[in-house]
Coordinates of C-alpha atoms and ligand atoms in Angstrom, one line a residue:
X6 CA -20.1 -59.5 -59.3
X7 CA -19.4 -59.0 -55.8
X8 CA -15.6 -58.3 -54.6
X9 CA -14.2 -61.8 -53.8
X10 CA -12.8 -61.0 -50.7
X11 CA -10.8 -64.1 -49.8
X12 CA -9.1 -63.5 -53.5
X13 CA -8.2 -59.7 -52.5
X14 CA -6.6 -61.1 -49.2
X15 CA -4.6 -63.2 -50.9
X16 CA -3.3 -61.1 -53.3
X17 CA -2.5 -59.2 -50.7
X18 CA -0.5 -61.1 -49.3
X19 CA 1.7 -62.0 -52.0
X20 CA 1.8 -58.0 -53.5
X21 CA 3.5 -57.6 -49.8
X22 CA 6.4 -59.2 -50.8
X23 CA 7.3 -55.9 -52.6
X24 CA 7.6 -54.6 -49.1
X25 CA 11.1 -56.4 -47.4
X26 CA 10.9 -57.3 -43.9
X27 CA 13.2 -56.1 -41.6
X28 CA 15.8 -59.0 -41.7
X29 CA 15.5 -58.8 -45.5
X30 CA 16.0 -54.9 -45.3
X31 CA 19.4 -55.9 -43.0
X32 CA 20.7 -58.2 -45.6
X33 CA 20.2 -56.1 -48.1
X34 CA 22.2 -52.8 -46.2
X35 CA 24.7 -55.5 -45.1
X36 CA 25.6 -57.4 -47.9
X37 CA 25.5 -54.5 -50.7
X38 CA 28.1 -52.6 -48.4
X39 CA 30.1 -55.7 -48.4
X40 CA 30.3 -55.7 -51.6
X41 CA 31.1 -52.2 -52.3
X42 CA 33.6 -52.3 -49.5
X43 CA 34.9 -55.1 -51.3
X44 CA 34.6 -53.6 -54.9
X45 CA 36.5 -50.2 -53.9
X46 CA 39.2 -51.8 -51.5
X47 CA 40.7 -53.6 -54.3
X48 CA 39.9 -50.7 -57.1
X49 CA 43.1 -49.4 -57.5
X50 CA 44.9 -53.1 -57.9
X51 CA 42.6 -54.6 -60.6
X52 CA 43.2 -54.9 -64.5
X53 CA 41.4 -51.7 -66.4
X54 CA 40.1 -54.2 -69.1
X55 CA 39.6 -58.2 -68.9
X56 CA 37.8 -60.3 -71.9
X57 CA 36.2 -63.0 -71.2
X58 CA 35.2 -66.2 -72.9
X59 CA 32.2 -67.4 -71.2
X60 CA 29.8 -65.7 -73.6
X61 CA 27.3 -64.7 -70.8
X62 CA 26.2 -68.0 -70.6
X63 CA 25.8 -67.8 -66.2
X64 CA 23.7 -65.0 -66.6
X65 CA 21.7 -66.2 -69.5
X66 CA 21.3 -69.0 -67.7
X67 CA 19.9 -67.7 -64.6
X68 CA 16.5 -66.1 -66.6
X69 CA 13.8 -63.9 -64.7
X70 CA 11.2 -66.0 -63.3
X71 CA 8.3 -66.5 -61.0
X72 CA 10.6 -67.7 -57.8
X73 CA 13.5 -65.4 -56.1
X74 CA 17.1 -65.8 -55.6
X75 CA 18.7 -64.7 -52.9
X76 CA 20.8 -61.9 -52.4
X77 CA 24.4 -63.5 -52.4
X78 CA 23.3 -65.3 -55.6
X79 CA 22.1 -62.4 -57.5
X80 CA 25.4 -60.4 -56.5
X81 CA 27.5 -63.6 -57.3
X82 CA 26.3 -63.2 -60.9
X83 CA 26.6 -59.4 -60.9
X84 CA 30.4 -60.1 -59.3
X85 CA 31.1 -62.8 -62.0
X86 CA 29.4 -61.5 -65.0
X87 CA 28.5 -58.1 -65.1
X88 CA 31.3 -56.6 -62.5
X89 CA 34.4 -58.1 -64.7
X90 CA 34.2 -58.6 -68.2
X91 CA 34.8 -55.6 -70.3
X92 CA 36.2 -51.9 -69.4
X93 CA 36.8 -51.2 -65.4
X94 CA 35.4 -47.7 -65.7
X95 CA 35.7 -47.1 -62.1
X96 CA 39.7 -48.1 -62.6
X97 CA 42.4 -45.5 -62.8
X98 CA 43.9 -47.3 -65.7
X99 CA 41.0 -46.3 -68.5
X100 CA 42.3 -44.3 -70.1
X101 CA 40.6 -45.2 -74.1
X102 CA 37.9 -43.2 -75.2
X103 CA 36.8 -40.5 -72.5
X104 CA 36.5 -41.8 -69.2
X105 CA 35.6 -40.1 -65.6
X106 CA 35.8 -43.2 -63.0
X107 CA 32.9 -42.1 -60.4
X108 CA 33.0 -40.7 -57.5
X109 CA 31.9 -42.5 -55.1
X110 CA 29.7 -39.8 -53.4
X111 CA 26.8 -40.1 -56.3
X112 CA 26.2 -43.8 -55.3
X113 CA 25.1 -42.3 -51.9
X114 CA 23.1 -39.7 -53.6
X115 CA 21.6 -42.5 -56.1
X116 CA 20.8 -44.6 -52.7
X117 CA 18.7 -42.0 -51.1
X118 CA 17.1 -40.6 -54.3
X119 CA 16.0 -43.8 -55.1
X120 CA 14.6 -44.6 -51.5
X121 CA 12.9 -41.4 -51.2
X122 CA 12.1 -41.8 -55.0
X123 CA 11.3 -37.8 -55.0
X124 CA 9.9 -36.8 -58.4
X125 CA 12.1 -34.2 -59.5
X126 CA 10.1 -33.6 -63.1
X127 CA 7.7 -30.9 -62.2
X128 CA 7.9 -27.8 -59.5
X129 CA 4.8 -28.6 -57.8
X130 CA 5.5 -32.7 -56.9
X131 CA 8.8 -31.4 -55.7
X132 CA 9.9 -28.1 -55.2
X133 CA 13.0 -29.0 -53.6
X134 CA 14.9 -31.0 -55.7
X135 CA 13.2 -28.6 -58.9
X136 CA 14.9 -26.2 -57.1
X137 CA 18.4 -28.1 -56.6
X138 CA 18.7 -29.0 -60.6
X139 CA 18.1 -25.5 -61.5
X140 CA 20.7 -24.1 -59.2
X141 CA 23.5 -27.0 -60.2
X142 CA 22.3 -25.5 -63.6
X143 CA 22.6 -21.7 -62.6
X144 CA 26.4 -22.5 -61.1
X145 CA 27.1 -24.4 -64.6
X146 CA 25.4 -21.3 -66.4
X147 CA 28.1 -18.9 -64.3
X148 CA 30.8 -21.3 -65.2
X149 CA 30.2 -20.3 -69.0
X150 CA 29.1 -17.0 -68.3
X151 CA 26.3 -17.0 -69.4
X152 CA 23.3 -14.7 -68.5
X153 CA 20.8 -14.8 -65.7
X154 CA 18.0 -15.2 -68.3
X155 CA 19.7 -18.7 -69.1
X156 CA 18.0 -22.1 -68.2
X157 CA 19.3 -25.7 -68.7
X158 CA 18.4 -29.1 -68.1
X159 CA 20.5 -32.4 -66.6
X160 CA 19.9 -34.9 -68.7
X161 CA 21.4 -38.7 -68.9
X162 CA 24.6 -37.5 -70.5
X163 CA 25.5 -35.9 -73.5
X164 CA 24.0 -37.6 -76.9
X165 CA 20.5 -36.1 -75.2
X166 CA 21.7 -32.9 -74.3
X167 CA 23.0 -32.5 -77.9
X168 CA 19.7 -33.4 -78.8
X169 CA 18.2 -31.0 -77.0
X170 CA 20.5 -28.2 -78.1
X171 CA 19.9 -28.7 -81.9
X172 CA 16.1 -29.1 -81.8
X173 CA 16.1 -25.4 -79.4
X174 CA 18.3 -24.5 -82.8
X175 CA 16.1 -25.6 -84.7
X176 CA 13.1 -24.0 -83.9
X177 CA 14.7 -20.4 -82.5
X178 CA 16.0 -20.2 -86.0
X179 CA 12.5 -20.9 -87.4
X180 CA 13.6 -23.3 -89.4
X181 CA 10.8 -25.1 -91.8
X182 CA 10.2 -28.6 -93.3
X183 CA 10.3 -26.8 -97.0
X184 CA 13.7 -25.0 -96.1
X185 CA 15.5 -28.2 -94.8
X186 CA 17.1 -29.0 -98.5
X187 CA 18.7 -25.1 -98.4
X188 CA 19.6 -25.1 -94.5
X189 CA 23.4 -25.3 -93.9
X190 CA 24.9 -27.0 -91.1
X191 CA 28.7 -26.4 -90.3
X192 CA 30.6 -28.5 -87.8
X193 CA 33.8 -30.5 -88.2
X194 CA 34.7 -34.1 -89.0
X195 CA 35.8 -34.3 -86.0
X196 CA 32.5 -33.5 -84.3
X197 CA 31.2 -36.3 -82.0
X198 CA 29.2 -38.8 -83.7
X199 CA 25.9 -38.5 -81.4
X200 CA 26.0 -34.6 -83.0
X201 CA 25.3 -36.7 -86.3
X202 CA 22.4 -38.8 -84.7
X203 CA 20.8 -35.7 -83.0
X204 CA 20.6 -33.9 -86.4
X205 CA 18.9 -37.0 -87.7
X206 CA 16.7 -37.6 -84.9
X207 CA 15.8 -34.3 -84.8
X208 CA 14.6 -34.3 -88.2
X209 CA 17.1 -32.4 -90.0
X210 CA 18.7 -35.2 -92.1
X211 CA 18.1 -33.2 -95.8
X212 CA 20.4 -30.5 -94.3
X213 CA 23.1 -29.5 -95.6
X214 CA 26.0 -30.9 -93.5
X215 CA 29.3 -28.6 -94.1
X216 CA 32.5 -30.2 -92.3
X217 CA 34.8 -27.3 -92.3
X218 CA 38.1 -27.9 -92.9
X219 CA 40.8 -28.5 -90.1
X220 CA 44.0 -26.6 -89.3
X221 CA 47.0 -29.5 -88.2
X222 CA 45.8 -29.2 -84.7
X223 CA 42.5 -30.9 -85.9
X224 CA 40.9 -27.9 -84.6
X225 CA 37.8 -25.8 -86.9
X226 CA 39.7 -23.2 -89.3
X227 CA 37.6 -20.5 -88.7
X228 CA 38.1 -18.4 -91.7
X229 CA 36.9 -21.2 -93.8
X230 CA 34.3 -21.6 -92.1
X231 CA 33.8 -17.7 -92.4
X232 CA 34.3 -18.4 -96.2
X233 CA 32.3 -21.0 -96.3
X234 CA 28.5 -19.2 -95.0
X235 CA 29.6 -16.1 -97.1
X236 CA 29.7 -18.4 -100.5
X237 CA 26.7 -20.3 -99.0
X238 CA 24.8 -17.1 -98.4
X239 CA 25.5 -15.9 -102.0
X240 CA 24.6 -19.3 -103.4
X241 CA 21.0 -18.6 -102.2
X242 CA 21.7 -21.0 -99.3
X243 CA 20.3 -21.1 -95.3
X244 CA 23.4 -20.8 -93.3
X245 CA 22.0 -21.3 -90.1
X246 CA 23.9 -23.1 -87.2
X247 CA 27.4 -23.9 -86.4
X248 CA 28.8 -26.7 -84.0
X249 CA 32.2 -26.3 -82.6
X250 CA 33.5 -29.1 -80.1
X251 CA 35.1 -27.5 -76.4
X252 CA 37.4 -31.0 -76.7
X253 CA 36.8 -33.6 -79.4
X254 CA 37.0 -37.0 -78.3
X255 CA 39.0 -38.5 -80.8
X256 CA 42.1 -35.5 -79.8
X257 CA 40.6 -33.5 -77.3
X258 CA 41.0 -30.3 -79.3
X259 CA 39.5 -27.6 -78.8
X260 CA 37.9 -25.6 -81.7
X261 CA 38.4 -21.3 -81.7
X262 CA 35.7 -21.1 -79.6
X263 CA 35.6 -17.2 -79.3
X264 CA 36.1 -16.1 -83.5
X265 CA 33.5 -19.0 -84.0
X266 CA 31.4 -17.0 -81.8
X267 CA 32.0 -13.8 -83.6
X268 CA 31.4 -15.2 -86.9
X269 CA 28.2 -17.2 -85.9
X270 CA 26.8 -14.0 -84.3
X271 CA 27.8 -11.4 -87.3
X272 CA 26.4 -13.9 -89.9
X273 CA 23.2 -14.8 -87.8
X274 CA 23.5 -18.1 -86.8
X275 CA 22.6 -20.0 -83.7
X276 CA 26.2 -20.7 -82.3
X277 CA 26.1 -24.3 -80.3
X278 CA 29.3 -26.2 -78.3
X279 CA 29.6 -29.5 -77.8
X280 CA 31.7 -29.3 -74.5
X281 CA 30.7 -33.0 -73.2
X282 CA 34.2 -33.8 -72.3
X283 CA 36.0 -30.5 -72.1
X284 CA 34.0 -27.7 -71.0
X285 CA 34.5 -28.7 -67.3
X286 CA 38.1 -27.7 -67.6
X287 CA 36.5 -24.4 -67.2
X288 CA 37.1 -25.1 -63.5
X289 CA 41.0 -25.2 -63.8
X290 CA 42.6 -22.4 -64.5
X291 CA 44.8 -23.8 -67.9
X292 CA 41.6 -24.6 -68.9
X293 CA 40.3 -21.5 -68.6
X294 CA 42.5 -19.9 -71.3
X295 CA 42.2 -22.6 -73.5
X296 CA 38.4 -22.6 -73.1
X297 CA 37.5 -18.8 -73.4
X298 CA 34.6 -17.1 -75.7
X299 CA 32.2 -20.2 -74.5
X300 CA 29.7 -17.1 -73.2
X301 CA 29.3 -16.6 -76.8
X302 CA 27.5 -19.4 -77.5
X303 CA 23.7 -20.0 -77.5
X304 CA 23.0 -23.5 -76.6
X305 CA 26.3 -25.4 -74.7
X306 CA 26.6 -29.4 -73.4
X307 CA 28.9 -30.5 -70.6
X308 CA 29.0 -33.8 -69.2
X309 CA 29.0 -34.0 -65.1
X310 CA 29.6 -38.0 -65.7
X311 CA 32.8 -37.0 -68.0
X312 CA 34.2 -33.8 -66.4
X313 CA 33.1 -33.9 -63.0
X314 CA 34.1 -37.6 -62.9
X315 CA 30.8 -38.8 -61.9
X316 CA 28.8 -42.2 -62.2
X317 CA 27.6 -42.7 -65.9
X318 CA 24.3 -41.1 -66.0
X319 CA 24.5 -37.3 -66.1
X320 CA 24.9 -34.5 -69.0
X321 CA 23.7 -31.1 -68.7
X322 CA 22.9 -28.5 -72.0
X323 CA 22.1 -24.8 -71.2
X324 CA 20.9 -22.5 -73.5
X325 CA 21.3 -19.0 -73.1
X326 CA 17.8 -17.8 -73.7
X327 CA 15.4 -19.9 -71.5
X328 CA 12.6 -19.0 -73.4
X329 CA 14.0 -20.3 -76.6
X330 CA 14.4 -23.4 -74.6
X331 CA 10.7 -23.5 -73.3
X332 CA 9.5 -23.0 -76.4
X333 CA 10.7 -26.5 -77.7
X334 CA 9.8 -28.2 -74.7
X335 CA 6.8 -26.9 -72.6
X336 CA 3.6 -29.3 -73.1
X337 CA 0.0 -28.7 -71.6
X338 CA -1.9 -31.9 -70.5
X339 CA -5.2 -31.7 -68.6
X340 CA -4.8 -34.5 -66.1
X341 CA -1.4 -32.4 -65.1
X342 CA -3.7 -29.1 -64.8
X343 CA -2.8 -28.9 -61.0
X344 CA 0.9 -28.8 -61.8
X345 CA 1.1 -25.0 -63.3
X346 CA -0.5 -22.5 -61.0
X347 CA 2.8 -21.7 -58.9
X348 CA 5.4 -21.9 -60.6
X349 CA 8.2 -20.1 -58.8
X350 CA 10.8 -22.6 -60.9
X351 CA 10.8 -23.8 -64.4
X352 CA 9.8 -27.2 -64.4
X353 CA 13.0 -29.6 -66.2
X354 CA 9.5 -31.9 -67.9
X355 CA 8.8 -27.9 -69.5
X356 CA 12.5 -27.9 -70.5
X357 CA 13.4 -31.8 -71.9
X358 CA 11.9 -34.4 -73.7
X359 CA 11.7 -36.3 -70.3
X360 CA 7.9 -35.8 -67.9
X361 CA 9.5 -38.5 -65.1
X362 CA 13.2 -39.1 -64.6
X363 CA 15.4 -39.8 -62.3
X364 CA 16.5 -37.3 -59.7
X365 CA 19.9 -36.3 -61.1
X366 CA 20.1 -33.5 -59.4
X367 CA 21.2 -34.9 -56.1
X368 CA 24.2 -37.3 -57.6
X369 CA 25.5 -34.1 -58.6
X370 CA 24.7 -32.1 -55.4
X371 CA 25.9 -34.4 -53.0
X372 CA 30.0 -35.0 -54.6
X373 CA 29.8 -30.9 -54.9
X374 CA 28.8 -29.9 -51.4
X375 CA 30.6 -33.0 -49.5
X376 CA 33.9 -32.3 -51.2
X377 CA 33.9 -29.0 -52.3
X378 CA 35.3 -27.5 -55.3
X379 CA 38.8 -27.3 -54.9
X380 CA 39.6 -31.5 -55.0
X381 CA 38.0 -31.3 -58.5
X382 CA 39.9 -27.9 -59.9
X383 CA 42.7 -29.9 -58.9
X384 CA 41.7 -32.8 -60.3
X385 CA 41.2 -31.6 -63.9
X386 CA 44.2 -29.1 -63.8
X387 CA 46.6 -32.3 -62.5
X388 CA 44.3 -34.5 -65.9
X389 CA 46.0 -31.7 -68.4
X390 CA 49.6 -32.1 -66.3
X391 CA 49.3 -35.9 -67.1
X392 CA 48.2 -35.7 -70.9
X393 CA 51.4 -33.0 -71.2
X394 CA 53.5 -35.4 -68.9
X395 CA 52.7 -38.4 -71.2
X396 CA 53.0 -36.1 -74.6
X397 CA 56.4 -35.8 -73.3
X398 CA 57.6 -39.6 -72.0
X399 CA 55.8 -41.1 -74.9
X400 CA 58.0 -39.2 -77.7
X401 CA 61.8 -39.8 -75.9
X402 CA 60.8 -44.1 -75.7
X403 CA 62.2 -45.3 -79.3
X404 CA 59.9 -46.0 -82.3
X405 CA 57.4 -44.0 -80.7
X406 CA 56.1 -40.0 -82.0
X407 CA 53.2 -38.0 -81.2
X408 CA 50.3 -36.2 -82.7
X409 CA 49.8 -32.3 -82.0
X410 CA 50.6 -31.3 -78.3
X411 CA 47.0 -31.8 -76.3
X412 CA 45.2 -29.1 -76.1
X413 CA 43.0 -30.6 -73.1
X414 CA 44.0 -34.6 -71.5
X415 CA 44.3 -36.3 -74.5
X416 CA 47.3 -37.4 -76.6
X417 CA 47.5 -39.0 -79.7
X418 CA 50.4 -41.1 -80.7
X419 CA 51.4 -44.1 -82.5
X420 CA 54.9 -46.7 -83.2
X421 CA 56.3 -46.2 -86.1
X422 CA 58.5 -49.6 -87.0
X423 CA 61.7 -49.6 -88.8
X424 CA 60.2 -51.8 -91.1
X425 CA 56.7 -53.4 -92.4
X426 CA 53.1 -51.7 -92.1
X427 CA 52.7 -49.4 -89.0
X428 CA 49.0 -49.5 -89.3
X429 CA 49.1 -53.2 -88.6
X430 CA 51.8 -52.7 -86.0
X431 CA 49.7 -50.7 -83.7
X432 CA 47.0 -52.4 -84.4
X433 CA 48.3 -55.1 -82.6
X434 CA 50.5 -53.1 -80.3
X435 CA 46.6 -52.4 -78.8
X436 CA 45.3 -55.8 -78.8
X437 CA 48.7 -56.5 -76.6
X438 CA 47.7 -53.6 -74.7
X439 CA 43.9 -55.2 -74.3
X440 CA 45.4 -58.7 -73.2
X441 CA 47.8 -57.1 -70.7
X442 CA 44.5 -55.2 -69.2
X443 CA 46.4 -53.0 -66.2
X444 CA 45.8 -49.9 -68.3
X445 CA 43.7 -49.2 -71.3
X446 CA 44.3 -47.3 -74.3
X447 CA 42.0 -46.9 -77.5
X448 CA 43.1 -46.2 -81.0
X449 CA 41.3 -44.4 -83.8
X450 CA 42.0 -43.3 -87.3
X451 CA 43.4 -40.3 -87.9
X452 CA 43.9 -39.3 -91.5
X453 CA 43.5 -42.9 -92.8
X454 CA 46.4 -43.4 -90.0
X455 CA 45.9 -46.0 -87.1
X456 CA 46.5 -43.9 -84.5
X457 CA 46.6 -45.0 -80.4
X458 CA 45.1 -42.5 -78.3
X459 CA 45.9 -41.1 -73.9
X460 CA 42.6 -40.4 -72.7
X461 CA 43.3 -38.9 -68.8
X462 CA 40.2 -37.9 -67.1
X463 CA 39.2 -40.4 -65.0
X464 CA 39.5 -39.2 -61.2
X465 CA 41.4 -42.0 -59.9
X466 CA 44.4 -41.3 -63.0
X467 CA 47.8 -40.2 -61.2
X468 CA 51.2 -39.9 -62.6
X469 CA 51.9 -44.3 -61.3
X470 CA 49.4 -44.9 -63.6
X471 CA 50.8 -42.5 -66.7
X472 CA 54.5 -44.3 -65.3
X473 CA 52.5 -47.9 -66.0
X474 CA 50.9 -46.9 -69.2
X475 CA 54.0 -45.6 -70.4
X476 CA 56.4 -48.9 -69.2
X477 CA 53.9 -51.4 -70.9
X478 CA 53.4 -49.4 -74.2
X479 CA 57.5 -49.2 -74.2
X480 CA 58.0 -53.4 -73.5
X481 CA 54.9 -54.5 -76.0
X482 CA 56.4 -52.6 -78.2
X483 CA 60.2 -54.1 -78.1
X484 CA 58.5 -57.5 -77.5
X485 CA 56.7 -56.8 -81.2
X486 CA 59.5 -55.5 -82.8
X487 CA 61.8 -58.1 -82.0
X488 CA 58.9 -60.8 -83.6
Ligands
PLP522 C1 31.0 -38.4 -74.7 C2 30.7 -37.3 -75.7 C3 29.4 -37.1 -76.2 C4 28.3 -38.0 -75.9 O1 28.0 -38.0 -74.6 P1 27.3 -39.2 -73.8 O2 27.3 -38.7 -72.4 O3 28.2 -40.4 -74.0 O4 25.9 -39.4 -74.4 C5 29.2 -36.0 -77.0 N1 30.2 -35.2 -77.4 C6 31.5 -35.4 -76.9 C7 32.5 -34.4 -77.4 C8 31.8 -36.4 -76.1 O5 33.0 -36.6 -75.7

């Protein structure tokens, strides 16, 4: 059959829509600055939280199809429909589960990563950013202090960096299908849930899963868990990792890092920290005392998107020995042949489940260099001031007490009402919260207790907003009372 020409030309012609044309190009620098100008001039005066009632149905309703929309109409549904129901992330007033906000100097780094669309998965397509990922790494790895031999990878936030962590675990500790049913895990109750799904995913599900028991602070009491791998051991058991969180979600505490590290290292076990919300702290120095013995770890997680208060999007893990890292990771493929000979920089496709991804490195680059380091030591040192500040309001407003002082920025707390169920109280004491909007607060359950939780990390968080958060919880909770 011989190439239809004519059919090829018009192809063509319609593939080059792909391509904008200038005026299109305009429009589209023009009116998505308008509406980022528009989104961030009015960020610190809109609610943290609306619900809606629509259902979706204007977006539903506006399916993918053969014919554009313009421009204005496609950010008239994103406005309407994707920009206001639900959580304000980007508002200083989240402050329920763990949030950051976003600086705004990823989405420039996001922009030109995505023009240039540089392929940041293998040394040889692009040393460059290789290069930048590793050294955000390397600076992360001297936060810890950890070694030079170290190597890490930025992944799309936490859950996968868990995952990685365990499944280098995993493997260093040559751990078998046939030993699975004798191989002890130890972690707390209060270990984040996507710890749980990594454990699973990675296979590991007939483990045994040890939650060691908590000291009032709901931190890890280490000499049970010392207690516990002795009896295991004896018992003709596997001990062989241990999970401590730098900063559970739920409280924010922080688990005896350092003895966990001695105990994990004298009994032979691969030592891991889930530090996705609170290992950035390292960068403060109160959280530098809280946070010590994290170098004795052998696999670690931190969150840039949490702690560094950037766009959602970015986790990190390092592990201490690189090769133990590699050797959970590294593939060979023949049509990638060309990709090995120099290889100056481990590749992050040799170091993640991930061969192409998105060029991370740069959203994290950009904020650093721009601002410098200082804003965000502040930043974090000003989030533990707050969570202390609120510990302290919270308790002197009537009706009101408080869980154990925060070891990091969050603070748990809850009403207790001179008469009927407190449960239900706060229970509702939230959903008033959650129709107000201006700030939000989360609850969980704390020892079969409903229990309302402080969450301060996002960036744009100052003391106006702790002063807001404070006033509303104070007149919701008369108003309730008095029903
Ligand atoms: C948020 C969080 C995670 C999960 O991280 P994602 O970035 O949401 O995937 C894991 N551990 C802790 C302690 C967290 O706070």
């Amino acid at each position: 059959m011989p190439i239809d020409i004519e059919r090829l030309k018009a192809l063509e012609k319609t593939a080059r829509q792909l391509e904008p044309d200038p005026a299109t190009l305009q429009g589209l620098f023009k009116q998505t600055e308008a509406y980022a100008r528009a989104f961030l001039d009015k960020i610190y005066d809109v609610p943290a939280y609306i619900k809606t009632s629509d259902q979706g149905f204007g977006l539903l309703s506006s399916p993918i199809q053969e014919q554009p929309i313009a421009l204005n109409e496609a950010l008239q549904l994103l406005s309407e429909h994707v920009d206001t129901p639900g959580i304000n992330p980007a508002s200083g007033g989240h402050l329920g589960y763990i949030p950051g906000g976003g600086v705004v100097h990823s989405a420039f780094a996001d922009f030109l990563a995505d023009i240039s669309n540089r392929y940041a998965g293998v040394f040889f397509a692009n040393p460059g950013a290789v290069r930048m990922e590793n050294m955000l790494l390397r600076w992360m790895a001297d936060l810890i202090g950890y070694p030079a031999q170290a190597a890490g990878n930025l992944t799309s936030g936490g859950s996968i960096a868990n995952l990685i962590g365990i499944v280098t675990a995993r493997d260093a500790q040559q751990l078998k299908a046939k030993d699975f049913e004798r191989a002890v895990i130890y972690l707390s109750k209060q270990v984040h849930h996507s710890v749980a799904k990594a454990i699973r995913i990675a296979g590991l599900k007939e483990c045994i899963v040890r939650h060691v028991p908590l000291d009032n602070h709901y931190r890890m009491r280490s000499e049970a868990l010392e207690q516990q791998i002795v009896a295991d051991k004896a018992a003709g058991l596997l001990p062989w990792l241990v999970i401590a969180s730098a900063g559970t979600t739920d409280t924010g505490a922080v688990d005896p890092i350092s003895t966990i590290g001695e105990i994990a290292h004298q009994q032979g076990l691969w030592y891991h920290i889930d530090g996705a919300y609170g290992a950035f702290f390292i960068l403060c120095d109160e959280g530098q005392q809280i946070l010590k013995g994290m170098d004795r770890s052998d696999s670690l997680v931190m969150d840039p998107h949490k702690g560094l208060f950037l766009p959602y999007g970015c986790g990190a893990v390092l592990v201490k020995d690189r090769q133990k890292l590699l050797d959970s990771h590294y593939y060979l493929a023949n049509y990638m042949q060309d990709t090995v000979s120099a290889n100056e920089e481990l590749s992050p496709a040799d170091l993640s489940p991930e061969l192409t991804k998105h060029f991370r490195g740069l959203r994290v680059w950009l904020p650093l260099k721009l601002i410098g380091l200082a804003p965000f030591r502040a930043c974090l040192a000003e989030k533990i001031e707050l969570a202390r500040y609120f510990y302290e309001k919270i308790q002197r407003i009537d009706g009101f007490e408080v869980g154990p002082f925060p070891d990091l920025s969050v603070v748990t707390y809850r009403y207790v009402p001179k008469r009927g169920d407190a449960n239900a109280f706060n229970q509702k004491l939230v959903q008033k919260m959650h129709e107000d909007g201006r700030v939000f607060i989360s609850s969980t359950v704390l020892d079969g207790t409903f229990t309302l939780r402080a969450a301060v990390l996002a960036f744009r968080t100052h003391r106006d907003t702790i002063d807001l958060a404070l006033d509303m919880l104070r007149q919701k909770a008369e108003q309730l009372a008095a029903e």
